[in-house]
Short mmCIF file of C-alpha atoms and ligand atoms in Angstrom, two decimals:
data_model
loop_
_atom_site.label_atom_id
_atom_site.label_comp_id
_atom_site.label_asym_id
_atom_site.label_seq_id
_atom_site.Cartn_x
_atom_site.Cartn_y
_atom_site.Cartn_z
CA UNK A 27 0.00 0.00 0.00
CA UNK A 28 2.02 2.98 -0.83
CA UNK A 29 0.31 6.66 1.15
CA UNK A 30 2.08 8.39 -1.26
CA UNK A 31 5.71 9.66 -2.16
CA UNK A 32 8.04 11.96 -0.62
CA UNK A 33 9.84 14.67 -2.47
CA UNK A 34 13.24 16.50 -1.52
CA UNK A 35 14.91 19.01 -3.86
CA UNK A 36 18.88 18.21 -5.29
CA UNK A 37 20.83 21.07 -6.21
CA UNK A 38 24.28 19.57 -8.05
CA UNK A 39 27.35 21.94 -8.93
CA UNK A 40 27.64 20.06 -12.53
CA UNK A 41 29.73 22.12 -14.73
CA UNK A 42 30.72 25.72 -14.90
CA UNK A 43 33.59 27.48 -14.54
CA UNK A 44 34.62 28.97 -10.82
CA UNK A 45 34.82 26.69 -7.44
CA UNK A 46 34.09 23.02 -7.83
CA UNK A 47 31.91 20.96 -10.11
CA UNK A 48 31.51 18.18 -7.58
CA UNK A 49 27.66 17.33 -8.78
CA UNK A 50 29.50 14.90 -11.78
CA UNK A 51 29.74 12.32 -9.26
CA UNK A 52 27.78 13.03 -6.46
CA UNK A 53 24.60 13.12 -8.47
CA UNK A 54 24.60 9.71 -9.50
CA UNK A 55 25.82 8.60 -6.20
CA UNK A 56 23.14 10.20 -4.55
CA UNK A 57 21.11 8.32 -7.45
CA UNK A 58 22.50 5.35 -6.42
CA UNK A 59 21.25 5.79 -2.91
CA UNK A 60 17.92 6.83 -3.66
CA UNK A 61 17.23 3.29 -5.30
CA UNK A 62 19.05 1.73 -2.33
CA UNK A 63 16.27 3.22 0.25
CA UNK A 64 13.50 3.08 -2.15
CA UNK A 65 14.45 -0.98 -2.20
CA UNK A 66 14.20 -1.40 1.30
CA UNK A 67 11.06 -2.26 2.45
CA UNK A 68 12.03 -1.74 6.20
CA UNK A 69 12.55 1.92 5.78
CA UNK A 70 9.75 4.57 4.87
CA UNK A 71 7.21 1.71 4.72
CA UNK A 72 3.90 2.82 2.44
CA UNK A 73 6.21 5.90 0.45
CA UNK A 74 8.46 6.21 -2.05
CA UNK A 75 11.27 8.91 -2.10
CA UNK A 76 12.07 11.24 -4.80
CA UNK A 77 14.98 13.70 -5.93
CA UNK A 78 13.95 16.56 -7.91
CA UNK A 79 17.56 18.00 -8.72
CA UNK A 80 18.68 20.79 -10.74
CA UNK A 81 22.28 22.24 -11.80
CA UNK A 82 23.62 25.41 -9.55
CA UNK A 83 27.17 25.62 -11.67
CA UNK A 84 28.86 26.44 -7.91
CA UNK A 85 26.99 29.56 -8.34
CA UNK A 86 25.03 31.19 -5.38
CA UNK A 87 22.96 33.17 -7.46
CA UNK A 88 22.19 30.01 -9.93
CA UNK A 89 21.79 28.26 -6.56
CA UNK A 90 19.47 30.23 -5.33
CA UNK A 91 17.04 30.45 -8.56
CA UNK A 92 17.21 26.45 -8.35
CA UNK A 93 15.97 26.63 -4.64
CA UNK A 94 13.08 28.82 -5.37
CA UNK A 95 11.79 26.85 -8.27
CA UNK A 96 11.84 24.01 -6.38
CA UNK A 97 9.63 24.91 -3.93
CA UNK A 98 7.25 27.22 -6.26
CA UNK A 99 7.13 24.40 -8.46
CA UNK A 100 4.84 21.05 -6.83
CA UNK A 101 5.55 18.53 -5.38
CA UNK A 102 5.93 20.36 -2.37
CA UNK A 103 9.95 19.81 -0.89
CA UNK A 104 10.66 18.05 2.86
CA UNK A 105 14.23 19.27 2.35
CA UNK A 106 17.12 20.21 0.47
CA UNK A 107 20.46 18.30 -0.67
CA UNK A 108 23.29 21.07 -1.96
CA UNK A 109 26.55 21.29 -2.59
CA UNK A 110 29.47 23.98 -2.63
CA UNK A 111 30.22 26.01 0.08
CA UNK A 112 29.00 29.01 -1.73
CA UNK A 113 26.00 27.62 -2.85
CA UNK A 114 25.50 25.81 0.77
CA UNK A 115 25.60 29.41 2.30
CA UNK A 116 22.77 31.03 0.32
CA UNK A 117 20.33 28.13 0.25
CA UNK A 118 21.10 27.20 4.12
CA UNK A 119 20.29 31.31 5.21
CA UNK A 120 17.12 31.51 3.06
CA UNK A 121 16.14 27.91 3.44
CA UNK A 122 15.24 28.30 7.31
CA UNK A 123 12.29 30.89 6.07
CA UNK A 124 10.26 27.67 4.70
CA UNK A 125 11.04 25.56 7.70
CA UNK A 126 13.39 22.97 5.08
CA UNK A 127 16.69 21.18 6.89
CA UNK A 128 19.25 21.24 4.38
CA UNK A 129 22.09 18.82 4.00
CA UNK A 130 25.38 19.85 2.08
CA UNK A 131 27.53 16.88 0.94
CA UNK A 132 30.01 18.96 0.01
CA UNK A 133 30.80 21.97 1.49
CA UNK A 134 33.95 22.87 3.62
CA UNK A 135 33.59 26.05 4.49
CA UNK A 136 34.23 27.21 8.66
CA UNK A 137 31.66 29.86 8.20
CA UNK A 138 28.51 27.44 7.73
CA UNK A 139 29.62 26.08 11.49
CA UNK A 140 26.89 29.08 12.67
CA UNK A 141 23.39 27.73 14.42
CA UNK A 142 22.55 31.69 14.58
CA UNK A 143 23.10 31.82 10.82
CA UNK A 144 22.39 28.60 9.44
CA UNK A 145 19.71 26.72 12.03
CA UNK A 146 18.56 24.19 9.68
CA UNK A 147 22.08 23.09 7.76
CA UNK A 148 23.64 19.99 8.24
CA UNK A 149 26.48 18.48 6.17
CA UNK A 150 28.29 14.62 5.53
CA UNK A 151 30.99 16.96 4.03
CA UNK A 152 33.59 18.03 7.14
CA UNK A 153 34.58 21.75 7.59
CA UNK A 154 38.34 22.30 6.43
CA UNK A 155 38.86 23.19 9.96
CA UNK A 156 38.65 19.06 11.04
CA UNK A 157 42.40 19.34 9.58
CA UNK A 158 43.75 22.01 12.78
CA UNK A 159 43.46 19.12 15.70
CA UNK A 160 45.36 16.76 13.26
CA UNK A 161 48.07 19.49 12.56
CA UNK A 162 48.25 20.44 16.53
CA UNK A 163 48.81 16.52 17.48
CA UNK A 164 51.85 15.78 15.13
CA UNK A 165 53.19 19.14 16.44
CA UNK A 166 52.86 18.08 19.77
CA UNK A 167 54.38 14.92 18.78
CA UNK A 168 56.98 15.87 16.88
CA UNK A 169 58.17 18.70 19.54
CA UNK A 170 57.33 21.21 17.34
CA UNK A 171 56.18 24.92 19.07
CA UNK A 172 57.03 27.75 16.84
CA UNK A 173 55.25 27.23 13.38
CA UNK A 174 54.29 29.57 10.58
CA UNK A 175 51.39 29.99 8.27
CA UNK A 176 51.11 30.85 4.37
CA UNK A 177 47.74 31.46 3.01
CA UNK A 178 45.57 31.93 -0.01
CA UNK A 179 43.28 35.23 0.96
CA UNK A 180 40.34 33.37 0.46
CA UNK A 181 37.15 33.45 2.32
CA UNK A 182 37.64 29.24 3.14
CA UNK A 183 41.64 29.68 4.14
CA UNK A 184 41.39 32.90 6.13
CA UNK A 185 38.47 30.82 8.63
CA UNK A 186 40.61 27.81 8.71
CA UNK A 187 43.42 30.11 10.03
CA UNK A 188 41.47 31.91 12.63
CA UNK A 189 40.46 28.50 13.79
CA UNK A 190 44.28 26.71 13.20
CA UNK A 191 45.29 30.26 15.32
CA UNK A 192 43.09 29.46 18.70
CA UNK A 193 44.04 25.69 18.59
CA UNK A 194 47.72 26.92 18.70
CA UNK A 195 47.27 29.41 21.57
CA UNK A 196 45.18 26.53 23.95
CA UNK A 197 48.26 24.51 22.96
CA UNK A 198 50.79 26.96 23.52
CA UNK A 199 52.53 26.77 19.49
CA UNK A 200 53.63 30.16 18.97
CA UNK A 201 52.74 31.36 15.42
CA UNK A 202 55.80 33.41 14.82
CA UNK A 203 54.54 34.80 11.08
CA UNK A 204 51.39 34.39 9.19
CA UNK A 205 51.89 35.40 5.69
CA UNK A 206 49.06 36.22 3.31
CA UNK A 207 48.76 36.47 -0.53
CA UNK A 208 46.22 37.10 -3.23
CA UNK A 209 47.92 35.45 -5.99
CA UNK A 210 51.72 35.64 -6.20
CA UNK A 211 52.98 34.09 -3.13
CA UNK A 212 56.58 35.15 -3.57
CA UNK A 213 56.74 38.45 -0.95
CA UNK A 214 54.96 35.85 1.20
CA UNK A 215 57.71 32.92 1.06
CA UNK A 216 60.83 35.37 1.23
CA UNK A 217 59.18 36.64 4.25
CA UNK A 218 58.77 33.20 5.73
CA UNK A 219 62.67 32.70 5.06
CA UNK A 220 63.38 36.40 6.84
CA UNK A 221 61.65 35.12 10.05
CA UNK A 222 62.91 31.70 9.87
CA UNK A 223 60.31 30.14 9.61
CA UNK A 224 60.80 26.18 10.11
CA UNK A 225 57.29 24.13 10.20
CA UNK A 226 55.03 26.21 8.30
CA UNK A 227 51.32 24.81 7.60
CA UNK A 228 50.48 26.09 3.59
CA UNK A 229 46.82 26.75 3.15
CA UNK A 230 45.71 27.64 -0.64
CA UNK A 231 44.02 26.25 -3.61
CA UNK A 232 46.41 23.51 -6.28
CA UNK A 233 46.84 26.21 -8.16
CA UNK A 234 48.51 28.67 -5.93
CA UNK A 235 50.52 25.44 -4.31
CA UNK A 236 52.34 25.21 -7.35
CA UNK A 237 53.45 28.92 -7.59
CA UNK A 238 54.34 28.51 -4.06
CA UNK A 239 56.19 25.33 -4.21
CA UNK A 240 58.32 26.69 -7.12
CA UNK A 241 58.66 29.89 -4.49
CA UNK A 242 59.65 27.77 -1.97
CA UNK A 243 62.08 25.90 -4.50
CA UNK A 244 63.77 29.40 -5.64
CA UNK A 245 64.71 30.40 -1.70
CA UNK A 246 65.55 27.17 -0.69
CA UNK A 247 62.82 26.94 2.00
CA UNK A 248 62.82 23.22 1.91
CA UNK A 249 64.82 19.91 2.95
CA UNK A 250 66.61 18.89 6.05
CA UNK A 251 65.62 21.50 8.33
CA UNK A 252 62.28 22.64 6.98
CA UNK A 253 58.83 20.72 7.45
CA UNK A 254 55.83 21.78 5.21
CA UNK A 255 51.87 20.87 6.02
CA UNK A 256 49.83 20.80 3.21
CA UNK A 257 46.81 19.87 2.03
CA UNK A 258 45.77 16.18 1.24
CA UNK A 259 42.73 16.51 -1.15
CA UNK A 260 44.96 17.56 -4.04
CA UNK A 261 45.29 15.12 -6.98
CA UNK A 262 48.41 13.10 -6.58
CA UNK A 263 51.04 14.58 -8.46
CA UNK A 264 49.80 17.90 -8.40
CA UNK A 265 53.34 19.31 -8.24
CA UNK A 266 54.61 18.02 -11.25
CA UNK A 267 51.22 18.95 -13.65
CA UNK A 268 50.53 22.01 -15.33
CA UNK A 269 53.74 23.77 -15.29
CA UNK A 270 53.47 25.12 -18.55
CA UNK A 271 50.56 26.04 -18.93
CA UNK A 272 50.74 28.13 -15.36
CA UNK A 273 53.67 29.84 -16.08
CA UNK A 274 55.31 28.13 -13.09
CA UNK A 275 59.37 28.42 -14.05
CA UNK A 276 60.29 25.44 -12.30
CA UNK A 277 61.12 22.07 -13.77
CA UNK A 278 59.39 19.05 -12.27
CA UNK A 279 62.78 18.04 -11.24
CA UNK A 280 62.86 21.33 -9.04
CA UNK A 281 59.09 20.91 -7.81
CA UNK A 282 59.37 17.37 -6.70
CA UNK A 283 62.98 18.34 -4.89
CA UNK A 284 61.34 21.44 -3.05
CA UNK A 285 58.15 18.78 -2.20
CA UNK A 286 60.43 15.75 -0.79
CA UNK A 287 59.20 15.02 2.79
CA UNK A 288 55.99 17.54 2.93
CA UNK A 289 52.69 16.16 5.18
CA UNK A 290 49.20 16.44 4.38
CA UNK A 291 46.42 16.27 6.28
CA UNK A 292 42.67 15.60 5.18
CA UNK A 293 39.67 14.17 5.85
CA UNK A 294 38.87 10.54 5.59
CA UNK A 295 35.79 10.01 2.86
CA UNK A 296 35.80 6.39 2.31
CA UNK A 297 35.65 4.32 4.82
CA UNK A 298 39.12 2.57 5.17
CA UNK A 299 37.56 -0.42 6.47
CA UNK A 300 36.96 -1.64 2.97
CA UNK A 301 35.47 -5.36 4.05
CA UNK A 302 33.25 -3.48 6.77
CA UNK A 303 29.85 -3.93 5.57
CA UNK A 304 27.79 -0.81 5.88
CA UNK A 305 24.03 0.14 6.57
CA UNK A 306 23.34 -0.08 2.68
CA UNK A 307 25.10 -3.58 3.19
CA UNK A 308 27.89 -3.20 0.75
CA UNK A 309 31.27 -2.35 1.94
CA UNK A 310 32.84 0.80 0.48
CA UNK A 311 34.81 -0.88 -1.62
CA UNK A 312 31.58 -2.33 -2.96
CA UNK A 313 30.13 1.04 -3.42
CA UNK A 314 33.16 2.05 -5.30
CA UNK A 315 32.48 -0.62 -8.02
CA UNK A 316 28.80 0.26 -7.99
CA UNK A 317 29.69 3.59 -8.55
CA UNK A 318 32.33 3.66 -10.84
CA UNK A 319 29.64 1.33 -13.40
CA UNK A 320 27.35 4.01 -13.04
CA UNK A 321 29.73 6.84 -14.37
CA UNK A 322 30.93 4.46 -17.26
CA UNK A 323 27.30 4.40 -18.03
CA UNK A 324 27.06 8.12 -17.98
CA UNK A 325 30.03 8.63 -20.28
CA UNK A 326 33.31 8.89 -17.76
CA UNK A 327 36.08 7.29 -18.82
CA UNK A 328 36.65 5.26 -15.37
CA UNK A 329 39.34 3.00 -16.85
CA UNK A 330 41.52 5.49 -17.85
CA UNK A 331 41.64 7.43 -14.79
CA UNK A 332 39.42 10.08 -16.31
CA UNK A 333 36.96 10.71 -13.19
CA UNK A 334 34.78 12.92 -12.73
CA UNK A 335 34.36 16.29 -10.04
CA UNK A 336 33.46 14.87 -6.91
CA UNK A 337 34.58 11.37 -7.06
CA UNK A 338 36.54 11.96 -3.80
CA UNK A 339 33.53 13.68 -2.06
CA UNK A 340 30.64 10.72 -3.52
CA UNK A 341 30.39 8.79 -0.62
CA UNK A 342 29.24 12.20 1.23
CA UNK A 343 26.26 12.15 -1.44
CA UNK A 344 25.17 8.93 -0.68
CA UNK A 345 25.51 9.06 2.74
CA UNK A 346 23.45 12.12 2.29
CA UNK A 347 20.74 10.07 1.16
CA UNK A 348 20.66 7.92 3.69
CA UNK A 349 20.62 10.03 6.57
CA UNK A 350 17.35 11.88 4.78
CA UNK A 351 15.77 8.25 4.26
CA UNK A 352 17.03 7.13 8.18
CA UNK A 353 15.17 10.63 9.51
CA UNK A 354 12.09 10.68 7.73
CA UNK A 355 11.45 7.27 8.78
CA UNK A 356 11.82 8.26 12.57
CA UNK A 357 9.98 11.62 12.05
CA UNK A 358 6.94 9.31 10.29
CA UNK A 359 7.24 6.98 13.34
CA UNK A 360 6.92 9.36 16.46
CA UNK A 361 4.03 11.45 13.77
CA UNK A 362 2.08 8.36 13.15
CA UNK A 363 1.52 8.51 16.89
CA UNK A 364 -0.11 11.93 16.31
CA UNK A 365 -2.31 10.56 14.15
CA UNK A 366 -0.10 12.48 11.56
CA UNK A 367 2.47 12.29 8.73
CA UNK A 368 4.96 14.01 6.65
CA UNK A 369 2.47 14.81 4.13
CA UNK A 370 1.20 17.12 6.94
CA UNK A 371 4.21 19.09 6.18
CA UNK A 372 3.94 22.37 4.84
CA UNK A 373 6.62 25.16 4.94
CA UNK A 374 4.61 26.98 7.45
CA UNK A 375 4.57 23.70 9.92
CA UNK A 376 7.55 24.77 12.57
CA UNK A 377 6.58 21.58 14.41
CA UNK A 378 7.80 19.13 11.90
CA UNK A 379 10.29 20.81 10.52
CA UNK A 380 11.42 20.84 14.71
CA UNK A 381 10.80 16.84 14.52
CA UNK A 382 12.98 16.38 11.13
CA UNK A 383 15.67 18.72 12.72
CA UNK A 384 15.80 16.22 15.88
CA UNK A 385 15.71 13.19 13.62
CA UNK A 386 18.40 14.32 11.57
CA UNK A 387 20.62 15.73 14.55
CA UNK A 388 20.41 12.23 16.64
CA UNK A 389 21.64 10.57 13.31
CA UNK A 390 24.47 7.82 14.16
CA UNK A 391 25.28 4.91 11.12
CA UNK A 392 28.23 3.47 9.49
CA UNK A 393 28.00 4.84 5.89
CA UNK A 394 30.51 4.28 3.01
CA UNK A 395 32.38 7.48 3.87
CA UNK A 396 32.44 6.31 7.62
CA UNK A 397 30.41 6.84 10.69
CA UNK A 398 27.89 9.36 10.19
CA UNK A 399 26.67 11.66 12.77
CA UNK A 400 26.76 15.18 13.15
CA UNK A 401 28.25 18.11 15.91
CA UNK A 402 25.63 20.36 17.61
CA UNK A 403 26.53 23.17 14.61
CA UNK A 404 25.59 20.32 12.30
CA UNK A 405 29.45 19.34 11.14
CA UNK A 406 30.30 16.09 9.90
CA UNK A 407 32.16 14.57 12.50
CA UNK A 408 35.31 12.74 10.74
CA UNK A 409 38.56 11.35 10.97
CA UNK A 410 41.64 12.90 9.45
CA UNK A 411 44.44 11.27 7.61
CA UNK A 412 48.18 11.85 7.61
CA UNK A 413 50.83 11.15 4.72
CA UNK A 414 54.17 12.22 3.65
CA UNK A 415 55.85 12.37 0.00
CA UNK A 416 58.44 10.45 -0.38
CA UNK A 417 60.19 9.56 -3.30
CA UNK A 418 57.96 10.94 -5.24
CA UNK A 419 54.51 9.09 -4.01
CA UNK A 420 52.79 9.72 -0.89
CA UNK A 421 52.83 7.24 1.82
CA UNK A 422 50.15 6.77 4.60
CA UNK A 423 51.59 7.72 8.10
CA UNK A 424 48.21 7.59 10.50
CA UNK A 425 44.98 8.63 11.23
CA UNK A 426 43.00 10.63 14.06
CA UNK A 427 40.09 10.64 15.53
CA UNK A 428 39.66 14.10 17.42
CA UNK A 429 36.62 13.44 19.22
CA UNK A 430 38.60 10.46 20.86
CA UNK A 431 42.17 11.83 20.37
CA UNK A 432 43.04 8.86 19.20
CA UNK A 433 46.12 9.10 17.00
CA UNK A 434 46.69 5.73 15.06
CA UNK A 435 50.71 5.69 13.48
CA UNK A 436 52.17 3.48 11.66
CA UNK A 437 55.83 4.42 12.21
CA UNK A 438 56.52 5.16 8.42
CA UNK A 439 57.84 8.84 8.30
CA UNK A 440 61.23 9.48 6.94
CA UNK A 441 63.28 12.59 7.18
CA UNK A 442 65.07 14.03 4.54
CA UNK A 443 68.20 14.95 7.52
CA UNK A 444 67.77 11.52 8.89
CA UNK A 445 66.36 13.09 11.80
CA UNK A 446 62.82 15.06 13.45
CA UNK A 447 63.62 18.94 11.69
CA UNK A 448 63.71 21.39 14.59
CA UNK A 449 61.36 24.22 14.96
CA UNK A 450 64.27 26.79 15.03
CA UNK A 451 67.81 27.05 14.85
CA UNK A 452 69.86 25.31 16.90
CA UNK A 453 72.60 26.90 18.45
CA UNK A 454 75.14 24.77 19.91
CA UNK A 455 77.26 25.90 22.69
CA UNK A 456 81.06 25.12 22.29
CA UNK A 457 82.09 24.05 25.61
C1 2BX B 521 37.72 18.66 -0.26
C2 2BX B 521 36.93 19.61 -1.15
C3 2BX B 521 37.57 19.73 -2.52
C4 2BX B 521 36.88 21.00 -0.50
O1 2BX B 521 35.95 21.84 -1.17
C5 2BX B 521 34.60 21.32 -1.24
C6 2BX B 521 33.76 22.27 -2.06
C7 2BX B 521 33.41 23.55 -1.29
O2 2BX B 521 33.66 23.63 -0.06
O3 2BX B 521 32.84 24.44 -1.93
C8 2BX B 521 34.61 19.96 -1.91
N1 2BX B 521 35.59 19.09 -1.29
#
């Protein structure tokens, strides 16, 4: 007997030219999903869910002209599923005036962390600022307490800084420089060198890593006494691409020399358990597969590495799904006692948006990108991953779990001096 069907809207970043065109994969994963739920005859019992999605380009304004004729259009909406941080940011502040929870798979900005701003946003994506704990513990553990910072002056970077800024002063790390740039880095890195700077934590797009890698390269700000922290979600050899065509007047000779030994930090996606199976009941290894016949279908060139935006960030999407499908089923539960259910919803009814919003904020499941379950702001609680370049291909070092500050290492890291680079100079008294 089916009461009827449920409708949520999809808003997917699919091409375009500024920020990132994740929807190419996350669409069809959150596809994927959607069939998953619908096939399960244990969850939403009597409906059927639907995705009614539409393509934002990354653009807020697009964004928000997708949001609005998805609810002036019928079916009416229980909720919204967006991507991009910009795009998250307009539809989450307008979305709370129709009483709709929305859930961003993949946006990282620090700003959406705001209940005053954003009451009804959650997101499977993490906020760049899960990488500062990581950074402070292999600090700590590497005796290092006088860092620097380089940074892209962007909106995401400059958040991640203020955050990366009060973790260092509760752990007493003195910042002694924090260097800036729009575009060119160079002022930037010969000021790092003038302060002598040592560990220094590089926050910027691929595109300005390069220039500042080849910086780096040009005043030597690299090798036996210098550690760099950089970003993990960068493709793998980044440093060595693109040269050319970015005017970047290093050889890739010179890049990967100035890159030997560098960390990354980012956020764990896939669940590394890969023979754990998951609420869908496939492993994520098994959702890779599913996933990857799905975009051959749509056209991507999967066996010849050509994958699409958002193949990193598609386990985010599905999990997306399922934490809509996991809360509408407890929302119709504690309803039906009402005698009610969520086709009483209307974007005037405060009292089940307030009973989606509790269903969604007591989520806790093992998804394909890991456990999901969300902070109090809404955040994607996740675990981080370390790795270090060497020779040329990164190896894994650990992972951590903040909320149990758990640090898991596997003893691989290498130094290019043989030995743990200091966080100064070293001045050796002759006895
Ligand atoms: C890890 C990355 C690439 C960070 O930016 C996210 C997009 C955004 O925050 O707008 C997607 N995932």
């Amino acid at each position: 007997r089916r009461d009827g069907d449920l409708h949520i809207g999809g808003i997917f970043p699919m091409e375009g030219e500024g920020g990132w065109q994740g929807g190419q994969a996350c669409k069809p994963a959150a596809e994927l999903a959607l069939a998953d739920v619908n096939a399960r005859s244990d969850l939403l019992s009597g409906f059927k869910l639907y995705i009614h999605s539409n393509d934002s380009k990354c653009e807020p304004g697009l964004g928000a002209s997708v949001m609005y004729n998805l609810l002036y259009n019928p079916p009416q909406k229980l909720l919204l599923l967006a991507g991009c941080s910009t795009v998250c940011t307009t539809v989450a502040e307008a979305a709370k005036m129709w009483n709709l929870m929305v859930l961003c798979y993949g946006a990282s900005s620090p700003a959406l962390s705001d209940r005053a701003r954003f009451p009804t946003l959650f997101r499977t994506h993490p906020s760049a600022t899960v990488h500062n704990p990581t950074r402070i513990k292999l600090m700590q553990k590497f005796g290092w307490s006088r860092i620097a910072i380089l940074q892209q002056a962007e909106e995401v970077f400059i958040s991640t800084v203020e955050d990366l800024e009060a973790h260092c002063k509760k752990a007493g790390i003195e910042i002694v420089t924090r260097q800036s740039f729009l575009s060119d880095p160079a002022d930037a890195v010969r000021n790092l060198r003038r302060q002598d700077a040592r560990v220094i934590v590089g926050l910027f797009y691929v595109v300005a890593a390069r220039r500042v890698l080849c910086e780096v390269y040009k005043h030597r700000l690299y090798g036996k006494s210098y550690v760099w922290f950089f970003i993990g979600w960068y493709e793998d050899n980044w440093f060595e691409t693109n040269l050319e065509k970015e005017g970047i007047d290093c050889s890739p000779e010179q890049m990967r020399e100035a890159a030997e030994g560098h960390l990354t930090t980012e956020a764990l996606m896939w669940n590394q358990n890969s023979n754990q199976t998951t609420i869908s009941g496939m492993t994520s290894e098994d959702f890779r597969s599913r996933l990857n016949e799905a975009l051959r279908e749509a056209g991507y060139d999967i066996d010849g590495e050509r994958y699409p935006e958002g193949y990193q960030e598609a386990p985010l999407a599905y999990d997306a799904v399922w934490a809509v499908a996991l809360a509408f089923n407890k929302t119709m539960e504690k309803l039906e006692k009402s005698g009610l259910s969520l086709k009483n919803f209307t974007y005037t009814n405060k009292k089940i948006a307030d009973d989606i919003y509790e269903a969604i904020n007591s989520t806790s499941f093992l998804g394909v990108s890991g456990l999901v379950a969300f902070s109090s702001q809404g955040d994607r609680i996740a675990l981080t991953q370390i790795e270090q370049l060497t020779d040329n291909h990164y190896v894994k070092l650990g992972y951590y779990d903040t909320q149990a500050d758990n640090l898991t290492w596997l003893e691989r890291e290498r130094w290019v001096g043989g030995k743990v680079p200091p966080d100064r100079t070293v001045v050796v008294n002759e006895l």
